[in-house]
């Protein structure tokens, strides 16, 4: 589903990603952990071309993201072409990013209607189903300001699912939540994993990574330091840097 090949990303002189090689199989849940500033979120944003890679290549579902290749050279796609590629990728951010002037139902319906041009009555029916799926059927008429952080994040997940994505990206989805609200968001993500959704999850929730993840990647300094089965990496990390990080968070 996702192939990253020697991905580099720099902001001016600051090199944030320094050659990322990763593969995510269809139906796999890959959890990405590491200290702040290690490049985790930047990599996630490169996957759907919210950030343009400085060098290297990224494929999602067989498509080269953001570019077309001809005669060994890369040519950047137009914005409309990139937007079309992104339709198959759902992203859930740390801070919800809901439209404050729209109801919960309106938030979930907006993209399928405006971006994909789907019929409102069909979109509404699917949106209500998705809100029921994330446990918020009774909040359809509410506005984001009337919801808790955990409820807002569950709406954000429903909104991403409304586009029927093949891949879901989660950028530390519980980091802005009060501790007692974390579980309700993780439960929705567990359900998605059980249904076979391909997911890349940047997270600090080690229990979730151990229980739900099929693979675990530890990043530091813009590189993949160690990767493997979650129980192996968390239980007996091989690299000293991984050991030092986990000793502080487990």
GROMACS .gro file of N, CA, C and O in nm, residues 48-149:
model
  408
   48UNK      N    1   0.109   1.184   0.208
   48UNK     CA    2  -0.002   1.236   0.126
   48UNK      C    3   0.034   1.368   0.058
   48UNK      O    4  -0.053   1.440   0.011
   49UNK      N    5   0.163   1.398   0.052
   49UNK     CA    6   0.216   1.512  -0.024
   49UNK      C    7   0.171   1.646   0.032
   49UNK      O    8   0.167   1.747  -0.038
   50UNK      N    9   0.134   1.650   0.162
   50UNK     CA   10   0.116   1.779   0.228
   50UNK      C   11   0.251   1.848   0.240
   50UNK      O   12   0.260   1.971   0.246
   51UNK      N   13   0.357   1.768   0.250
   51UNK     CA   14   0.494   1.818   0.238
   51UNK      C   15   0.557   1.751   0.117
   51UNK      O   16   0.542   1.630   0.098
   52UNK      N   17   0.627   1.829   0.036
   52UNK     CA   18   0.695   1.773  -0.082
   52UNK      C   19   0.830   1.718  -0.039
   52UNK      O   20   0.906   1.785   0.033
   53UNK      N   21   0.859   1.596  -0.081
   53UNK     CA   22   0.989   1.538  -0.047
   53UNK      C   23   1.099   1.615  -0.119
   53UNK      O   24   1.080   1.666  -0.230
   54UNK      N   25   1.214   1.628  -0.054
   54UNK     CA   26   1.329   1.694  -0.115
   54UNK      C   27   1.394   1.600  -0.216
   54UNK      O   28   1.438   1.641  -0.324
   55UNK      N   29   1.402   1.474  -0.180
   55UNK     CA   30   1.449   1.371  -0.274
   55UNK      C   31   1.392   1.237  -0.229
   55UNK      O   32   1.342   1.223  -0.117
   56UNK      N   33   1.402   1.137  -0.316
   56UNK     CA   34   1.342   1.008  -0.288
   56UNK      C   35   1.204   0.999  -0.348
   56UNK      O   36   1.156   1.093  -0.415
   57UNK      N   37   1.136   0.888  -0.324
   57UNK     CA   38   1.005   0.866  -0.384
   57UNK      C   39   0.911   0.796  -0.287
   57UNK      O   40   0.955   0.718  -0.205
   58UNK      N   41   0.783   0.827  -0.303
   58UNK     CA   42   0.679   0.767  -0.221
   58UNK      C   43   0.566   0.720  -0.312
   58UNK      O   44   0.515   0.798  -0.394
   59UNK      N   45   0.529   0.595  -0.297
   59UNK     CA   46   0.415   0.541  -0.370
   59UNK      C   47   0.304   0.505  -0.271
   59UNK      O   48   0.331   0.452  -0.163
   60UNK      N   49   0.181   0.535  -0.306
   60UNK     CA   50   0.064   0.494  -0.230
   60UNK      C   51  -0.031   0.424  -0.326
   60UNK      O   52  -0.073   0.482  -0.427
   61UNK      N   53  -0.063   0.300  -0.293
   61UNK     CA   54  -0.154   0.222  -0.375
   61UNK      C   55  -0.107   0.217  -0.521
   61UNK      O   56  -0.189   0.223  -0.614
   62UNK      N   57   0.024   0.208  -0.538
   62UNK     CA   58   0.081   0.195  -0.672
   62UNK      C   59   0.103   0.325  -0.745
   62UNK      O   60   0.160   0.326  -0.855
   63UNK      N   61   0.060   0.438  -0.686
   63UNK     CA   62   0.077   0.569  -0.750
   63UNK      C   63   0.194   0.643  -0.688
   63UNK      O   64   0.207   0.651  -0.566
   64UNK      N   65   0.278   0.701  -0.774
   64UNK     CA   66   0.387   0.787  -0.727
   64UNK      C   67   0.326   0.919  -0.680
   64UNK      O   68   0.263   0.991  -0.757
   65UNK      N   69   0.340   0.949  -0.550
   65UNK     CA   70   0.272   1.064  -0.492
   65UNK      C   71   0.336   1.196  -0.536
   65UNK      O   72   0.454   1.219  -0.516
   66UNK      N   73   0.253   1.282  -0.596
   66UNK     CA   74   0.294   1.418  -0.628
   66UNK      C   75   0.370   1.435  -0.757
   66UNK      O   76   0.396   1.548  -0.798
   67UNK      N   77   0.405   1.325  -0.821
   67UNK     CA   78   0.490   1.335  -0.940
   67UNK      C   79   0.449   1.230  -1.043
   67UNK      O   80   0.384   1.131  -1.011
   68UNK      N   81   0.491   1.252  -1.167
   68UNK     CA   82   0.489   1.146  -1.268
   68UNK      C   83   0.631   1.129  -1.319
   68UNK      O   84   0.709   1.226  -1.321
   69UNK      N   85   0.663   1.009  -1.355
   69UNK     CA   86   0.798   0.980  -1.401
   69UNK      C   87   0.798   0.957  -1.552
   69UNK      O   88   0.714   0.884  -1.605
   70UNK      N   89   0.891   1.020  -1.619
   70UNK     CA   90   0.903   1.003  -1.764
   70UNK      C   91   1.050   1.009  -1.802
   70UNK      O   92   1.119   1.107  -1.773
   71UNK      N   93   1.097   0.901  -1.862
   71UNK     CA   94   1.235   0.896  -1.905
   71UNK      C   95   1.335   0.914  -1.793
   71UNK      O   96   1.439   0.978  -1.810
   72UNK      N   97   1.302   0.858  -1.675
   72UNK     CA   98   1.395   0.868  -1.562
   72UNK      C   99   1.387   1.000  -1.486
   72UNK      O  100   1.456   1.018  -1.386
   73UNK      N  101   1.304   1.094  -1.533
   73UNK     CA  102   1.290   1.223  -1.466
   73UNK      C  103   1.153   1.233  -1.400
   73UNK      O  104   1.056   1.172  -1.445
   74UNK      N  105   1.146   1.313  -1.292
   74UNK     CA  106   1.021   1.336  -1.222
   74UNK      C  107   0.965   1.472  -1.259
   74UNK      O  108   1.038   1.572  -1.262
   75UNK      N  109   0.834   1.475  -1.284
   75UNK     CA  110   0.765   1.600  -1.315
   75UNK      C  111   0.652   1.617  -1.215
   75UNK      O  112   0.571   1.525  -1.195
   76UNK      N  113   0.647   1.735  -1.152
   76UNK     CA  114   0.548   1.757  -1.047
   76UNK      C  115   0.408   1.763  -1.105
   76UNK      O  116   0.384   1.823  -1.211
   77UNK      N  117   0.314   1.699  -1.036
   77UNK     CA  118   0.174   1.700  -1.079
   77UNK      C  119   0.108   1.833  -1.047
   77UNK      O  120   0.150   1.906  -0.955
   78UNK      N  121   0.003   1.865  -1.119
   78UNK     CA  122  -0.076   1.984  -1.088
   78UNK      C  123  -0.153   1.963  -0.957
   78UNK      O  124  -0.176   1.850  -0.915
   79UNK      N  125  -0.193   2.074  -0.896
   79UNK     CA  126  -0.263   2.067  -0.767
   79UNK      C  127  -0.388   1.980  -0.776
   79UNK      O  128  -0.419   1.905  -0.682
   80UNK      N  129  -0.461   1.990  -0.886
   80UNK     CA  130  -0.583   1.910  -0.901
   80UNK      C  131  -0.551   1.761  -0.907
   80UNK      O  132  -0.628   1.679  -0.857
   81UNK      N  133  -0.438   1.727  -0.967
   81UNK     CA  134  -0.398   1.586  -0.976
   81UNK      C  135  -0.356   1.532  -0.840
   81UNK      O  136  -0.387   1.418  -0.804
   82UNK      N  137  -0.285   1.617  -0.763
   82UNK     CA  138  -0.245   1.577  -0.628
   82UNK      C  139  -0.369   1.560  -0.540
   82UNK      O  140  -0.379   1.464  -0.462
   83UNK      N  141  -0.464   1.652  -0.555
   83UNK     CA  142  -0.587   1.643  -0.476
   83UNK      C  143  -0.660   1.513  -0.507
   83UNK      O  144  -0.716   1.449  -0.417
   84UNK      N  145  -0.658   1.471  -0.632
   84UNK     CA  146  -0.723   1.346  -0.670
   84UNK      C  147  -0.654   1.227  -0.605
   84UNK      O  148  -0.719   1.131  -0.560
   85UNK      N  149  -0.520   1.233  -0.595
   85UNK     CA  150  -0.446   1.126  -0.528
   85UNK      C  151  -0.482   1.119  -0.380
   85UNK      O  152  -0.494   1.011  -0.323
   86UNK      N  153  -0.502   1.235  -0.319
   86UNK     CA  154  -0.527   1.240  -0.175
   86UNK      C  155  -0.664   1.186  -0.138
   86UNK      O  156  -0.690   1.158  -0.020
   87UNK      N  157  -0.754   1.174  -0.234
   87UNK     CA  158  -0.889   1.129  -0.202
   87UNK      C  159  -0.890   0.990  -0.140
   87UNK      O  160  -0.980   0.956  -0.065
   88UNK      N  161  -0.789   0.911  -0.172
   88UNK     CA  162  -0.782   0.776  -0.117
   88UNK      C  163  -0.708   0.767   0.015
   88UNK      O  164  -0.684   0.657   0.066
   89UNK      N  165  -0.669   0.883   0.070
   89UNK     CA  166  -0.591   0.887   0.194
   89UNK      C  167  -0.664   0.973   0.296
   89UNK      O  168  -0.686   1.092   0.274
   90UNK      N  169  -0.701   0.914   0.408
   90UNK     CA  170  -0.761   0.990   0.517
   90UNK      C  171  -0.654   1.029   0.617
   90UNK      O  172  -0.561   0.953   0.642
   91UNK      N  173  -0.665   1.152   0.673
   91UNK     CA  174  -0.567   1.194   0.773
   91UNK      C  175  -0.638   1.253   0.893
   91UNK      O  176  -0.729   1.335   0.879
   92UNK      N  177  -0.594   1.212   1.011
   92UNK     CA  178  -0.648   1.262   1.137
   92UNK      C  179  -0.533   1.330   1.211
   92UNK      O  180  -0.429   1.269   1.238
   93UNK      N  181  -0.552   1.458   1.243
   93UNK     CA  182  -0.447   1.540   1.302
   93UNK      C  183  -0.457   1.541   1.455
   93UNK      O  184  -0.555   1.495   1.513
   94UNK      N  185  -0.356   1.601   1.517
   94UNK     CA  186  -0.356   1.611   1.664
   94UNK      C  187  -0.473   1.696   1.714
   94UNK      O  188  -0.534   1.664   1.815
   95UNK      N  189  -0.499   1.805   1.644
   95UNK     CA  190  -0.591   1.906   1.698
   95UNK      C  191  -0.724   1.914   1.624
   95UNK      O  192  -0.781   2.021   1.607
   96UNK      N  193  -0.771   1.800   1.574
   96UNK     CA  194  -0.906   1.780   1.521
   96UNK      C  195  -0.932   1.851   1.388
   96UNK      O  196  -0.981   1.791   1.294
   97UNK      N  197  -0.904   1.986   1.383
   97UNK     CA  198  -0.923   2.063   1.259
   97UNK      C  199  -1.065   2.054   1.203
   97UNK      O  200  -1.085   2.052   1.082
   98UNK      N  201  -1.163   2.050   1.290
   98UNK     CA  202  -1.303   2.052   1.245
   98UNK      C  203  -1.343   2.194   1.206
   98UNK      O  204  -1.285   2.292   1.254
   99UNK      N  205  -1.444   2.205   1.118
   99UNK     CA  206  -1.497   2.337   1.082
   99UNK      C  207  -1.589   2.384   1.193
   99UNK      O  208  -1.695   2.325   1.215
  100UNK      N  209  -1.552   2.490   1.266
  100UNK     CA  210  -1.630   2.530   1.385
  100UNK      C  211  -1.770   2.579   1.352
  100UNK      O  212  -1.860   2.571   1.436
  101UNK      N  213  -1.792   2.631   1.229
  101UNK     CA  214  -1.922   2.688   1.193
  101UNK      C  215  -2.019   2.583   1.139
  101UNK      O  216  -2.134   2.616   1.108
  102UNK      N  217  -1.972   2.457   1.129
  102UNK     CA  218  -2.057   2.350   1.077
  102UNK      C  219  -2.094   2.254   1.188
  102UNK      O  220  -2.015   2.230   1.280
  103UNK      N  221  -2.211   2.196   1.176
  103UNK     CA  222  -2.251   2.091   1.270
  103UNK      C  223  -2.163   1.969   1.252
  103UNK      O  224  -2.086   1.958   1.154
  104UNK      N  225  -2.175   1.875   1.344
  104UNK     CA  226  -2.102   1.749   1.333
  104UNK      C  227  -2.135   1.680   1.201
  104UNK      O  228  -2.047   1.636   1.127
  105UNK      N  229  -2.264   1.673   1.170
  105UNK     CA  230  -2.307   1.609   1.045
  105UNK      C  231  -2.251   1.684   0.924
  105UNK      O  232  -2.204   1.622   0.828
  106UNK      N  233  -2.254   1.816   0.930
  106UNK     CA  234  -2.201   1.896   0.820
  106UNK      C  235  -2.053   1.873   0.799
  106UNK      O  236  -2.006   1.868   0.684
  107UNK      N  237  -1.977   1.859   0.908
  107UNK     CA  238  -1.835   1.831   0.898
  107UNK      C  239  -1.809   1.700   0.824
  107UNK      O  240  -1.719   1.691   0.740
  108UNK      N  241  -1.887   1.598   0.857
  108UNK     CA  242  -1.866   1.466   0.797
  108UNK      C  243  -1.910   1.464   0.651
  108UNK      O  244  -1.850   1.396   0.567
  109UNK      N  245  -2.012   1.543   0.618
  109UNK     CA  246  -2.066   1.544   0.481
  109UNK      C  247  -1.986   1.630   0.384
  109UNK      O  248  -1.992   1.610   0.263
  110UNK      N  249  -1.913   1.727   0.435
  110UNK     CA  250  -1.856   1.831   0.349
  110UNK      C  251  -1.769   1.778   0.235
  110UNK      O  252  -1.790   1.812   0.118
  111UNK      N  253  -1.670   1.697   0.267
  111UNK     CA  254  -1.575   1.654   0.163
  111UNK      C  255  -1.638   1.566   0.055
  111UNK      O  256  -1.615   1.588  -0.064
  112UNK      N  257  -1.718   1.464   0.091
  112UNK     CA  258  -1.778   1.383  -0.016
  112UNK      C  259  -1.866   1.464  -0.111
  112UNK      O  260  -1.870   1.437  -0.231
  113UNK      N  261  -1.935   1.566  -0.058
  113UNK     CA  262  -2.021   1.648  -0.143
  113UNK      C  263  -1.939   1.745  -0.227
  113UNK      O  264  -1.956   1.754  -0.349
  114UNK      N  265  -1.847   1.819  -0.161
  114UNK     CA  266  -1.775   1.925  -0.230
  114UNK      C  267  -1.658   1.873  -0.315
  114UNK      O  268  -1.630   1.929  -0.421
  115UNK      N  269  -1.590   1.770  -0.266
  115UNK     CA  270  -1.471   1.721  -0.336
  115UNK      C  271  -1.506   1.612  -0.438
  115UNK      O  272  -1.457   1.613  -0.550
  116UNK      N  273  -1.592   1.519  -0.396
  116UNK     CA  274  -1.624   1.406  -0.483
  116UNK      C  275  -1.754   1.424  -0.560
  116UNK      O  276  -1.784   1.346  -0.652
  117UNK      N  277  -1.833   1.526  -0.522
  117UNK     CA  278  -1.956   1.553  -0.594
  117UNK      C  279  -2.064   1.449  -0.575
  117UNK      O  280  -2.149   1.429  -0.662
  118UNK      N  281  -2.062   1.381  -0.460
  118UNK     CA  282  -2.162   1.278  -0.434
  118UNK      C  283  -2.296   1.342  -0.397
  118UNK      O  284  -2.303   1.456  -0.352
  119UNK      N  285  -2.404   1.265  -0.415
  119UNK     CA  286  -2.538   1.316  -0.387
  119UNK      C  287  -2.558   1.333  -0.237
  119UNK      O  288  -2.524   1.245  -0.158
  120UNK      N  289  -2.619   1.446  -0.202
  120UNK     CA  290  -2.632   1.482  -0.060
  120UNK      C  291  -2.708   1.378   0.021
  120UNK      O  292  -2.670   1.348   0.134
  121UNK      N  293  -2.815   1.326  -0.036
  121UNK     CA  294  -2.895   1.231   0.042
  121UNK      C  295  -2.817   1.103   0.071
  121UNK      O  296  -2.828   1.045   0.180
  122UNK      N  297  -2.736   1.058  -0.025
  122UNK     CA  298  -2.654   0.939  -0.004
  122UNK      C  299  -2.542   0.967   0.095
  122UNK      O  300  -2.510   0.883   0.180
  123UNK      N  301  -2.481   1.085   0.083
  123UNK     CA  302  -2.373   1.123   0.174
  123UNK      C  303  -2.427   1.136   0.316
  123UNK      O  304  -2.362   1.092   0.412
  124UNK      N  305  -2.543   1.195   0.330
  124UNK     CA  306  -2.604   1.211   0.463
  124UNK      C  307  -2.626   1.075   0.529
  124UNK      O  308  -2.594   1.056   0.647
  125UNK      N  309  -2.679   0.982   0.452
  125UNK     CA  310  -2.706   0.848   0.505
  125UNK      C  311  -2.576   0.781   0.552
  125UNK      O  312  -2.570   0.723   0.660
  126UNK      N  313  -2.470   0.792   0.471
  126UNK     CA  314  -2.342   0.733   0.508
  126UNK      C  315  -2.281   0.805   0.628
  126UNK      O  316  -2.223   0.741   0.716
  127UNK      N  317  -2.296   0.938   0.631
  127UNK     CA  318  -2.241   1.016   0.743
  127UNK      C  319  -2.306   0.977   0.874
  127UNK      O  320  -2.239   0.963   0.978
  128UNK      N  321  -2.436   0.959   0.873
  128UNK     CA  322  -2.506   0.917   0.994
  128UNK      C  323  -2.462   0.778   1.038
  128UNK      O  324  -2.446   0.751   1.158
  129UNK      N  325  -2.438   0.691   0.941
  129UNK     CA  326  -2.388   0.557   0.972
  129UNK      C  327  -2.249   0.566   1.036
  129UNK      O  328  -2.220   0.496   1.134
  130UNK      N  329  -2.163   0.654   0.982
  130UNK     CA  330  -2.028   0.669   1.036
  130UNK      C  331  -2.031   0.727   1.178
  130UNK      O  332  -1.952   0.686   1.264
  131UNK      N  333  -2.121   0.822   1.202
  131UNK     CA  334  -2.131   0.878   1.337
  131UNK      C  335  -2.179   0.773   1.436
  131UNK      O  336  -2.133   0.769   1.551
  132UNK      N  337  -2.269   0.687   1.391
  132UNK     CA  338  -2.310   0.575   1.477
  132UNK      C  339  -2.192   0.482   1.503
  132UNK      O  340  -2.174   0.434   1.616
  133UNK      N  341  -2.111   0.461   1.401
  133UNK     CA  342  -1.996   0.372   1.412
  133UNK      C  343  -1.894   0.422   1.515
  133UNK      O  344  -1.832   0.342   1.584
  134UNK      N  345  -1.880   0.555   1.525
  134UNK     CA  346  -1.784   0.610   1.623
  134UNK      C  347  -1.854   0.650   1.753
  134UNK      O  348  -1.795   0.718   1.838
  135UNK      N  349  -1.979   0.609   1.768
  135UNK     CA  350  -2.050   0.630   1.895
  135UNK      C  351  -2.104   0.769   1.915
  135UNK      O  352  -2.121   0.814   2.029
  136UNK      N  353  -2.134   0.841   1.805
  136UNK     CA  354  -2.177   0.980   1.818
  136UNK      C  355  -2.305   1.008   1.738
  136UNK      O  356  -2.327   1.120   1.692
  137UNK      N  357  -2.389   0.907   1.723
  137UNK     CA  358  -2.512   0.925   1.646
  137UNK      C  359  -2.600   1.035   1.707
  137UNK      O  360  -2.673   1.104   1.635
  138UNK      N  361  -2.592   1.052   1.839
  138UNK     CA  362  -2.677   1.151   1.906
  138UNK      C  363  -2.620   1.293   1.900
  138UNK      O  364  -2.681   1.387   1.951
  139UNK      N  365  -2.504   1.310   1.836
  139UNK     CA  366  -2.439   1.442   1.832
  139UNK      C  367  -2.440   1.504   1.692
  139UNK      O  368  -2.372   1.603   1.668
  140UNK      N  369  -2.518   1.447   1.601
  140UNK     CA  370  -2.516   1.492   1.461
  140UNK      C  371  -2.545   1.641   1.448
  140UNK      O  372  -2.486   1.711   1.364
  141UNK      N  373  -2.636   1.694   1.529
  141UNK     CA  374  -2.676   1.834   1.518
  141UNK      C  375  -2.590   1.928   1.604
  141UNK      O  376  -2.607   2.050   1.598
  142UNK      N  377  -2.501   1.871   1.684
  142UNK     CA  378  -2.416   1.953   1.770
  142UNK      C  379  -2.304   2.020   1.690
  142UNK      O  380  -2.276   1.982   1.576
  143UNK      N  381  -2.241   2.119   1.754
  143UNK     CA  382  -2.128   2.188   1.693
  143UNK      C  383  -2.000   2.149   1.768
  143UNK      O  384  -2.007   2.112   1.887
  144UNK      N  385  -1.884   2.158   1.702
  144UNK     CA  386  -1.760   2.114   1.766
  144UNK      C  387  -1.737   2.173   1.905
  144UNK      O  388  -1.690   2.102   1.995
  145UNK      N  389  -1.774   2.299   1.925
  145UNK     CA  390  -1.749   2.363   2.056
  145UNK      C  391  -1.830   2.299   2.167
  145UNK      O  392  -1.800   2.317   2.286
  146UNK      N  393  -1.934   2.224   2.131
  146UNK     CA  394  -2.020   2.159   2.231
  146UNK      C  395  -1.972   2.019   2.267
  146UNK      O  396  -2.033   1.952   2.350
  147UNK      N  397  -1.861   1.975   2.205
  147UNK     CA  398  -1.811   1.840   2.225
  147UNK      C  399  -1.683   1.839   2.307
  147UNK      O  400  -1.608   1.936   2.309
  148UNK      N  401  -1.658   1.726   2.371
  148UNK     CA  402  -1.529   1.707   2.438
  148UNK      C  403  -1.421   1.683   2.332
  148UNK      O  404  -1.450   1.659   2.214
  149UNK      N  405  -1.296   1.688   2.376
  149UNK     CA  406  -1.187   1.663   2.283
  149UNK      C  407  -1.194   1.524   2.220
  149UNK      O  408  -1.172   1.506   2.100
   0.00000   0.00000   0.00000
